[in-house]
Amino acid sequence: MAKKVRPRRKNPVFNDFGRRKLLRKSIPTVEIGASLACLAFLVVAGGWTLSQRDNYDPGERDLDIALLDTEPKQLYTRPLARWRDPSQPIAETRLDIAPFPDELVEGGWAPASRVQTFTNDNLYEKINGQAEQYVKFGFRELSFLILEEPSGESVDLFLYDQARFENALGLFAEQRGSKPLLTRGDLLYTPTGIGAIGMLGHHVFHLIGSGANDVVMSKTEQVLDSLSGLAEASPAPAPFKVLTQGLGLPLDRVHYTPINAFQLGFAQRFWFGRTTDEGTSRVFVHWAESDDAASTMFQKLHDAQQGELELVTPGESERHYRHAFLGTHYALGVAGPLVYGLEDHPDPDQAVTEVARLKEIVTTSELGVRPGVPSSPSVVPTPAPPAPVASQSDESEGDYGDYGEEEG
Amino acid sequence: MSNGDEPLLPLDAVKAAEARANPLRRLAGLLTSQRVRKLLRLTRVRIVSQAFFFSAFLFFCWATWTTRMEGYPVSRILEFDPLVMISTMLSTGYVYRYLGWGLLVIALTLLFGRVFCNWICPYGTLHQFIGWVFDIYKGKQSFERNRYRDLYHFKYGLLIVFLIMSWMGALQIGLLDPICLMYRSVATVFAPAADMALSEVQNAGVHAAWLDNLKFAPGVPRRVFVGSFWIGVLITALVGANVVIPRFFCRVLCPLGALLGAISRFSLFRINRDVHACTDCNLCLTRCEGAADPQGAVRVSECFSCMNCIDDCPEDALSFSMVGLDTKQVKPAPELGRRRLVFSGILGVLAYPFIKNHGTNTDENFKGALMRPPGSVEEHEFLEKCIKCDQCINACPTNVLQPATWEEGGLESLWTPVMNFDIAHCQLKCNACSEVCPTGAIKKITVEEKMGRGEFEEAGPIVLGTAFFDRGRCLPHAMEIPCVVCEEVCPTSPKAIQTEDVEVKDAFGKLVVLNKPYMVPDLCIGCGLCQAECPVKDERAVYVTAVGESRSRDRRLLLKDRSRES
Amino acid sequence: MSREPTDGPDKPIQHPEYEKSPMDRRTFLRRIASATGLVGTTGYLSLAPEDWPFSLKDRTGLRSIPKIRPFRLTDFQVAKPSPSHPDVAVGRGGSPTEMLRKALDTLGGLQHYVKPGDIVLVKPNAAFDRAPALGATTQPELLEGLVRMLLVDCRAQEVRVADNPIESPPDCFEKTGIRRAAEKGGGRVYLPDSNAFKVLNTPGAKLIENWPFFHRPFLNVDKVIGLTLVKDHNLCHASMGIKNWYGLLGGVRNQFHQDINEIISDLAIMMKPTLTVLDGTRILMRNGPTGGDPSDVAPGDAVLAAVDPVAQDCWAFEHLLRRDPNDQPEYLAMAEEKGSGQRDWRGRLQEVT
């Protein structure tokens, strides 16, 4: 540092950038070699870096248009709400009153509020005390609506979803008691002083008016009409139709036994119809899952009756028996998925005629034999006892009694 | 070259004469010639190497841009940072993607000591360069500045604190790791400054296309980075400290240097002083970068292997050679006593609960503004991985990614990426941030994954947050003025912002049809385009918050996606 | 360093080595002169009345308000080769570029409108980062064809492609394929930096009389061609040729949604393009203007070129978007009122297959 390349500034800011003297004396060849190796490494590193330019998948940075081609989601578009003078009353507000038919809000009748629904969890809030009865019959949901009329009259609509036709029928029978039974299409009902109660498919309904006057009653009629005109939301099961429509038995002679028919454990879901008002003679129909199941049921029933019954007319698909002690006539037949028969008929000749008629209905008419694809889940036979009924099975076996049976 | 005529090798002239006859020999002669030898000495090659890596670093920063990235390994310098590798391995238990490259530097250190610091590290290069430019010291002053000081053990303590915190799950090395610091400063301070300068040139009327190519972020509105002032202050202060203590950061603070110093005690090569040749002139200290005491017992852990001392030794007593680490001649280990070791350990153990219980970004007190870029892992895991290098912020084409300030998540999240939808939105078909993330805090995703298409149909799109309306500020809702920019720009299909069309009479009695926007949260992906474009410029009438983000189960908003139900 | 002790407070403290150095006249005069000069100059600059030369006085504070010097766009329109040529031409059949060529030839050929040596700006719609097949942005194929025609057939000096997208500009240009198409054809892409804008003065415009405009690509431009497509739009029902110019506006343009029809009709008088090309091969029928679902796009078979953008948009609304002409967007009527074209295209349109 003895010599200075440039005279130093007095108050320097920067380095004077003078060339620095190399003080070392020798530079070994190894060092040159190492330097060259370093330089070579740098060149390779630089080359490698630049060569990475295309080392990527452009597909990861964009989306293949084909992947967008999925089913487009549809959103509900709210319609344009037109300008309305706020000082005018709400004239045309239409509330959605499903599941009730829209035509109920006509002629000045309007819903007092939206439809309220109640399920098992909160049914007691609406009908505290009576809820038990509905729950026993497999209650699923209650839809409740009040219709009002400008004069102040109103009709309360209760629509109980009982899940299965049989449940509805049993519940309706229990509620109807001995009141007269009327039909309107598929609708069964009985009028009350201020409305009506009734059933349609697996629903039970109550119409309760605000008073016994013409306004209420005519509205009740209209409600019954529009309900009966509803599409076959839940048609009656085939055996029920065979008995009521085919044989023409009045409703109060028809009943349903979900389990333990004939005191036989395997005999489930049997429909019975008493052939006469008095006496114990009954026809019965059972709809099995399949043709094979029906044949099995047929054979099992045959085997189970061996003790008391004597075979009179053997046959592949129809057999007639006589009771060993009472001398009454019994019959058992199978046609497709349906098992039918007659029990305890006092007159053998008449019994044969009745069975023949039953067979005819079952095999030839539209009501019978080939119900084909079950039209509603409520009539699909299931191997296990139906869920809503099973739910209360632990209460007492006895309650399983014939739901359709009339006490008095 | 004042006394360059004096031949170093006596046979040089003869050899040169021989070489002239044969081209091969001529090359050999050229290589052995005095001038070339001087050119090819290690200190010269070191400068080339530093220039190379510094330019590579700048190139990578420049190439970290949506249209330039291609397949360039733009985060590779971070990925071969062994401190990143070791600390994320401690915090997560795994080594992400390319982080294994850190072994390269470790291997290099085991061979040659801390060569990384003076041959590769761009931050070290910057320090050395600035130190050199402002070096006005001559004679005794210049080598007194390069003596070892007790202060220099500080970095080892810092490293221990950082490593213990990482091991417990609070990764904070990014605050001071030189590579992270460098990337972060370029991304948020220098890049926008450079672009600003180039824009001024363009404003002055130069419209050449190459000006655009020089910019870090061409073709976009000016980029701003919230709180970047402090990032600028930090780097300026650290670099400026060179004027007081040469390589202040490298000697005193650098945790990566400390790590490499700790490793270099096992290195094969070191600076060796021939005590018989040495005249104790102290000239070797003149340019000693590491303050490694080459004039006495060399401190191997402090030596940057810059080779300056070899050049400066008039007696050729110094050499870089493969010799043993005899503790009488060298001090191989860092000077960190047991007391200091224990103190640092205690600090590290204390720091973890201090930071974790600050409670600014835990599930217990989660802030809606803490929205992470798409592909980010769950927040707890994110903080174990993010090294605050801000490469994602550099890569972001829209400027939505911002360094978190103290407000969003305290010290723990400081300078980690958050999305600020007041500034911009997250581009739908862009995964740049996830491509560049070296540690997997932002997991590498494809656009397919981001949009939830193809094989990701089941998982659905990546949701960054959920938009909400402030109906008190929204023009159609609050003031009966038509607007719905938010619906127009909503990029999902079908749009997550739908309108309810209402005809009303406004305050002036005019009948207007308003398209009042409302949210369908099931479809919202939280891209923030609605917020970015909302004309209510200050407190936006539609804004996105983190709730509903798909990376966290705890911050889920919807029980089920109604759009996916049949 | 050390001072002589003083006898008392009255005695002045005087350094023993003190020497009196009297000021000479020269120095005195020089100092007086420089002091006078300094005070005089600053006094003049700050106190002289505003209309005096070099005065910096700002009595009311108005002088220091920065003056915006807006620029004006020239009329880029070129007269038809003869009055018998149609105002709007529809090309059908073949590839989009062939359809475009047919339409342009019907108008009298592109060479009539663009002369050798012209600098041409093509304004595509690159507003969103969408794949071209989604019908939200200009088809790259058509852009490349047009750029090539301009450079090869018309020997234009330079073709510039510029737009100010809503989403991230680099991504939009990249992922719509527009950058690649433009550069493949030989054009240069201009992206909107924050300082690429300048205030544009449009006389007669209601909302944008003075408004920031994407100015840089318009330096020395001779001809301007709009190249866009037909889209549904959530607010103004249809985004077509005129709405395309929205992409040249800067500033807080999202306010314009408060009066969308006014702004679009303003655009019609702001920009008098040489030609407007409408791509009717992919039509965004709903969910516009962003789209995003391939099922929103209907295929079409027409490319339009026009010297009357209003008539062109009317025809496209009816025949490409297939909407009821009675529901026509209001801005078309307003544009006609402002004198930028006529809505009734009957008799002025020619279809070629």
Short mmCIF file of C-alpha atoms in Angstrom, two decimals, chain A residues 43-290:
data_model
loop_
_atom_site.label_atom_id
_atom_site.label_comp_id
_atom_site.label_asym_id
_atom_site.label_seq_id
_atom_site.Cartn_x
_atom_site.Cartn_y
_atom_site.Cartn_z
CA VAL A 43 -21.54 -23.16 -18.06
CA VAL A 44 -23.24 -26.49 -17.51
CA ALA A 45 -25.45 -25.03 -14.79
CA GLY A 46 -26.43 -22.13 -17.01
CA GLY A 47 -27.12 -24.42 -19.93
CA TRP A 48 -29.18 -26.73 -17.80
CA THR A 49 -31.23 -23.83 -16.46
CA LEU A 50 -32.01 -22.54 -19.91
CA SER A 51 -32.81 -26.04 -21.12
CA GLN A 52 -35.55 -26.31 -18.50
CA ARG A 53 -37.64 -23.85 -20.44
CA ASP A 54 -39.86 -26.49 -22.00
CA ASN A 55 -39.82 -28.82 -19.05
CA TYR A 56 -43.40 -28.31 -17.98
CA ASP A 57 -46.86 -29.51 -18.78
CA PRO A 58 -48.92 -26.72 -20.34
CA GLY A 59 -52.00 -28.78 -19.63
CA GLU A 60 -51.54 -28.10 -15.94
CA ARG A 61 -51.85 -24.39 -16.48
CA ASP A 62 -54.98 -24.39 -18.54
CA LEU A 63 -58.20 -26.28 -18.60
CA ASP A 64 -59.12 -28.71 -21.29
CA ILE A 65 -62.33 -27.42 -22.83
CA ALA A 66 -63.70 -30.97 -22.88
CA LEU A 67 -63.70 -30.97 -19.08
CA LEU A 68 -66.15 -28.09 -19.05
CA ASP A 69 -68.62 -30.10 -21.03
CA THR A 70 -70.61 -31.35 -18.10
CA GLU A 71 -74.29 -31.14 -17.51
CA PRO A 72 -74.98 -27.50 -16.79
CA LYS A 73 -76.46 -26.71 -13.43
CA GLN A 74 -79.78 -24.97 -13.69
CA LEU A 75 -80.68 -22.28 -11.22
CA TYR A 76 -84.10 -20.98 -10.49
CA THR A 77 -84.42 -17.56 -12.03
CA ARG A 78 -86.64 -15.28 -10.08
CA PRO A 79 -89.19 -13.57 -12.27
CA LEU A 80 -89.24 -9.82 -12.59
CA ALA A 81 -91.19 -8.29 -9.72
CA ARG A 82 -93.32 -5.59 -11.30
CA TRP A 83 -93.85 -2.22 -9.73
CA ARG A 84 -96.82 -2.21 -7.39
CA ASP A 85 -98.33 0.75 -5.69
CA PRO A 86 -97.70 0.14 -2.01
CA SER A 87 -100.97 1.81 -1.02
CA GLN A 88 -103.01 -0.85 -2.82
CA PRO A 89 -103.86 -4.07 -1.02
CA ILE A 90 -102.13 -7.21 -2.05
CA ALA A 91 -104.53 -8.46 -4.65
CA GLU A 92 -102.98 -11.30 -6.40
CA THR A 93 -100.55 -12.78 -4.02
CA ARG A 94 -100.63 -16.46 -4.61
CA LEU A 95 -99.16 -18.61 -1.97
CA ASP A 96 -97.94 -22.01 -2.90
CA ILE A 97 -100.35 -24.32 -1.06
CA ALA A 98 -98.95 -27.67 -2.18
CA PRO A 99 -99.76 -30.47 -1.42
CA PHE A 100 -103.28 -29.07 -1.51
CA PRO A 101 -104.65 -28.45 -5.01
CA ASP A 102 -104.43 -24.84 -6.18
CA GLU A 103 -108.10 -24.77 -7.11
CA LEU A 104 -108.99 -24.57 -3.42
CA VAL A 105 -108.17 -20.87 -3.45
CA GLU A 106 -111.04 -19.79 -5.62
CA GLY A 107 -114.23 -17.94 -5.11
CA GLY A 108 -112.82 -15.59 -2.54
CA TRP A 109 -111.21 -18.30 -0.47
CA ALA A 110 -107.62 -17.61 0.34
CA PRO A 111 -105.04 -19.27 2.49
CA ALA A 112 -104.60 -17.59 5.84
CA SER A 113 -100.94 -18.48 5.84
CA ARG A 114 -98.49 -20.79 4.24
CA VAL A 115 -99.00 -24.51 4.58
CA GLN A 116 -97.62 -25.65 7.90
CA THR A 117 -96.11 -29.07 8.15
CA PHE A 118 -95.60 -31.21 11.21
CA THR A 119 -93.65 -34.40 11.52
CA ASN A 120 -93.33 -37.03 14.19
CA ASP A 121 -91.09 -34.69 16.15
CA ASN A 122 -93.55 -31.86 16.52
CA LEU A 123 -96.95 -33.30 15.79
CA TYR A 124 -97.92 -32.95 19.44
CA GLU A 125 -97.53 -29.18 19.08
CA LYS A 126 -100.47 -29.18 16.75
CA ILE A 127 -102.71 -31.92 18.11
CA ASN A 128 -101.48 -32.60 21.57
CA GLY A 129 -103.11 -35.68 23.00
CA GLN A 130 -104.31 -37.09 19.74
CA ALA A 131 -100.88 -37.52 18.27
CA GLU A 132 -100.55 -41.00 19.72
CA GLN A 133 -103.30 -42.34 17.55
CA TYR A 134 -101.68 -41.12 14.36
CA VAL A 135 -98.27 -42.26 15.34
CA LYS A 136 -99.65 -45.71 16.04
CA PHE A 137 -100.78 -45.89 12.45
CA GLY A 138 -97.43 -45.01 10.95
CA PHE A 139 -97.85 -41.24 10.80
CA ARG A 140 -95.32 -39.47 8.60
CA GLU A 141 -96.35 -35.86 8.07
CA LEU A 142 -99.21 -33.47 8.64
CA SER A 143 -99.91 -30.62 6.27
CA PHE A 144 -102.14 -27.98 7.71
CA LEU A 145 -103.81 -25.07 6.00
CA ILE A 146 -106.55 -22.63 6.90
CA LEU A 147 -108.69 -21.34 4.08
CA GLU A 148 -110.51 -18.09 4.72
CA GLU A 149 -113.36 -16.41 3.04
CA PRO A 150 -114.09 -12.69 3.09
CA SER A 151 -117.25 -13.18 5.18
CA GLY A 152 -115.07 -14.53 7.95
CA GLU A 153 -115.83 -18.20 7.58
CA SER A 154 -112.92 -20.53 7.42
CA VAL A 155 -112.10 -24.17 6.86
CA ASP A 156 -109.14 -25.90 8.48
CA LEU A 157 -107.56 -28.58 6.34
CA PHE A 158 -105.56 -31.35 7.97
CA LEU A 159 -103.84 -33.80 5.69
CA TYR A 160 -102.13 -36.68 7.48
CA ASP A 161 -99.63 -38.71 5.50
CA GLN A 162 -99.83 -42.19 7.01
CA ALA A 163 -97.25 -43.73 4.67
CA ARG A 164 -99.41 -46.74 3.65
CA PHE A 165 -102.88 -47.27 2.44
CA GLU A 166 -103.48 -49.89 5.09
CA ASN A 167 -102.48 -47.52 7.87
CA ALA A 168 -104.77 -44.85 6.52
CA LEU A 169 -107.59 -47.30 6.25
CA GLY A 170 -107.08 -48.53 9.79
CA LEU A 171 -106.86 -45.02 11.19
CA PHE A 172 -109.86 -43.87 9.24
CA ALA A 173 -111.88 -46.86 10.41
CA GLU A 174 -110.98 -46.14 14.01
CA GLN A 175 -111.92 -42.49 13.69
CA ARG A 176 -115.08 -43.07 11.72
CA GLY A 177 -116.59 -45.37 14.29
CA SER A 178 -120.08 -46.13 13.17
CA LYS A 179 -120.71 -43.04 11.12
CA PRO A 180 -121.87 -43.60 7.57
CA LEU A 181 -119.25 -44.23 4.96
CA LEU A 182 -119.47 -42.50 1.60
CA THR A 183 -117.26 -42.78 -1.44
CA ARG A 184 -116.38 -40.32 -4.11
CA GLY A 185 -114.11 -41.95 -6.65
CA ASP A 186 -111.21 -43.33 -4.69
CA LEU A 187 -112.03 -41.02 -1.84
CA LEU A 188 -113.64 -42.47 1.26
CA TYR A 189 -115.18 -40.05 3.68
CA THR A 190 -117.83 -39.45 6.21
CA PRO A 191 -119.40 -36.06 6.72
CA THR A 192 -119.40 -34.38 10.10
CA GLY A 193 -121.53 -31.47 11.19
CA ILE A 194 -119.00 -28.84 10.21
CA GLY A 195 -116.92 -30.66 7.62
CA ALA A 196 -115.80 -34.16 6.88
CA ILE A 197 -113.16 -36.72 7.63
CA GLY A 198 -111.93 -39.18 5.11
CA MET A 199 -109.05 -40.84 3.41
CA LEU A 200 -107.43 -40.91 0.02
CA GLY A 201 -104.65 -43.38 -0.72
CA HIS A 202 -102.29 -43.26 2.20
CA HIS A 203 -103.63 -39.92 3.41
CA VAL A 204 -106.25 -39.23 6.01
CA PHE A 205 -107.83 -35.81 5.97
CA HIS A 206 -109.98 -33.75 8.28
CA LEU A 207 -111.95 -30.75 7.14
CA ILE A 208 -113.14 -28.61 10.01
CA GLY A 209 -115.22 -25.60 9.20
CA SER A 210 -115.80 -22.58 11.36
CA GLY A 211 -119.51 -23.35 11.69
CA ALA A 212 -122.39 -25.45 10.40
CA ASN A 213 -123.55 -23.17 7.64
CA ASP A 214 -123.94 -23.31 3.88
CA VAL A 215 -120.74 -21.47 3.13
CA VAL A 216 -118.70 -23.99 5.04
CA MET A 217 -120.58 -26.98 3.76
CA SER A 218 -120.36 -25.96 0.13
CA LYS A 219 -116.66 -25.36 0.58
CA THR A 220 -116.37 -28.80 2.15
CA GLU A 221 -118.07 -30.27 -0.89
CA GLN A 222 -115.71 -28.42 -3.16
CA VAL A 223 -112.71 -29.59 -1.21
CA LEU A 224 -113.96 -33.18 -1.34
CA ASP A 225 -114.53 -32.86 -5.07
CA SER A 226 -111.13 -31.49 -5.80
CA LEU A 227 -109.46 -34.02 -3.54
CA SER A 228 -111.26 -36.90 -5.21
CA GLY A 229 -110.27 -35.52 -8.56
CA LEU A 230 -106.62 -35.67 -7.67
CA ALA A 231 -104.43 -37.94 -9.63
CA GLU A 232 -103.98 -41.41 -8.25
CA ALA A 233 -101.29 -40.31 -5.89
CA SER A 234 -101.58 -43.47 -3.90
CA PRO A 235 -104.00 -45.98 -5.36
CA ALA A 236 -105.54 -48.68 -3.25
CA PRO A 237 -103.70 -52.00 -3.32
CA ALA A 238 -105.00 -54.76 -5.60
CA PRO A 239 -106.48 -57.05 -2.92
CA PHE A 240 -108.50 -54.15 -1.57
CA LYS A 241 -109.82 -53.42 -5.02
CA VAL A 242 -110.64 -57.07 -5.61
CA LEU A 243 -112.74 -57.15 -2.50
CA THR A 244 -114.44 -53.80 -2.78
CA GLN A 245 -114.74 -53.18 -6.46
CA GLY A 246 -114.60 -56.78 -7.72
CA LEU A 247 -116.79 -58.54 -5.21
CA GLY A 248 -118.63 -55.39 -4.37
CA LEU A 249 -118.31 -55.89 -0.63
CA PRO A 250 -119.23 -52.85 1.43
CA LEU A 251 -116.27 -51.24 3.03
CA ASP A 252 -117.14 -52.03 6.55
CA ARG A 253 -116.90 -55.71 5.79
CA VAL A 254 -113.35 -55.45 4.52
CA HIS A 255 -110.39 -55.63 6.83
CA TYR A 256 -106.69 -56.09 6.75
CA THR A 257 -104.44 -58.25 8.86
CA PRO A 258 -100.79 -57.33 8.65
CA ILE A 259 -99.40 -60.31 10.49
CA ASN A 260 -100.49 -63.54 12.02
CA ALA A 261 -103.52 -64.19 9.83
CA PHE A 262 -105.25 -67.47 10.70
CA GLN A 263 -103.01 -67.47 13.80
CA LEU A 264 -100.19 -68.50 11.47
CA GLY A 265 -96.89 -66.72 11.86
CA PHE A 266 -95.97 -66.79 8.20
CA ALA A 267 -99.30 -65.48 6.99
CA GLN A 268 -98.83 -61.73 6.67
CA ARG A 269 -100.67 -58.99 4.87
CA PHE A 270 -103.98 -60.67 4.27
CA TRP A 271 -107.12 -58.86 3.24
CA PHE A 272 -110.41 -60.30 4.40
CA GLY A 273 -113.94 -59.61 3.34
CA ARG A 274 -116.98 -60.97 5.12
CA THR A 275 -119.35 -62.36 2.53
CA THR A 276 -122.47 -61.65 4.56
CA ASP A 277 -123.38 -59.16 7.21
CA GLU A 278 -123.81 -61.88 9.78
CA GLY A 279 -121.90 -65.07 10.05
CA THR A 280 -118.23 -65.77 10.03
CA SER A 281 -117.70 -66.68 6.37
CA ARG A 282 -114.85 -64.65 4.85
CA VAL A 283 -113.05 -64.47 1.57
CA PHE A 284 -109.41 -63.50 1.69
CA VAL A 285 -106.80 -62.22 -0.74
CA HIS A 286 -103.06 -61.96 -0.30
CA TRP A 287 -100.67 -60.28 -2.72
CA ALA A 288 -97.29 -61.93 -2.59
CA GLU A 289 -94.03 -60.47 -3.82
CA SER A 290 -93.85 -62.80 -6.78
#
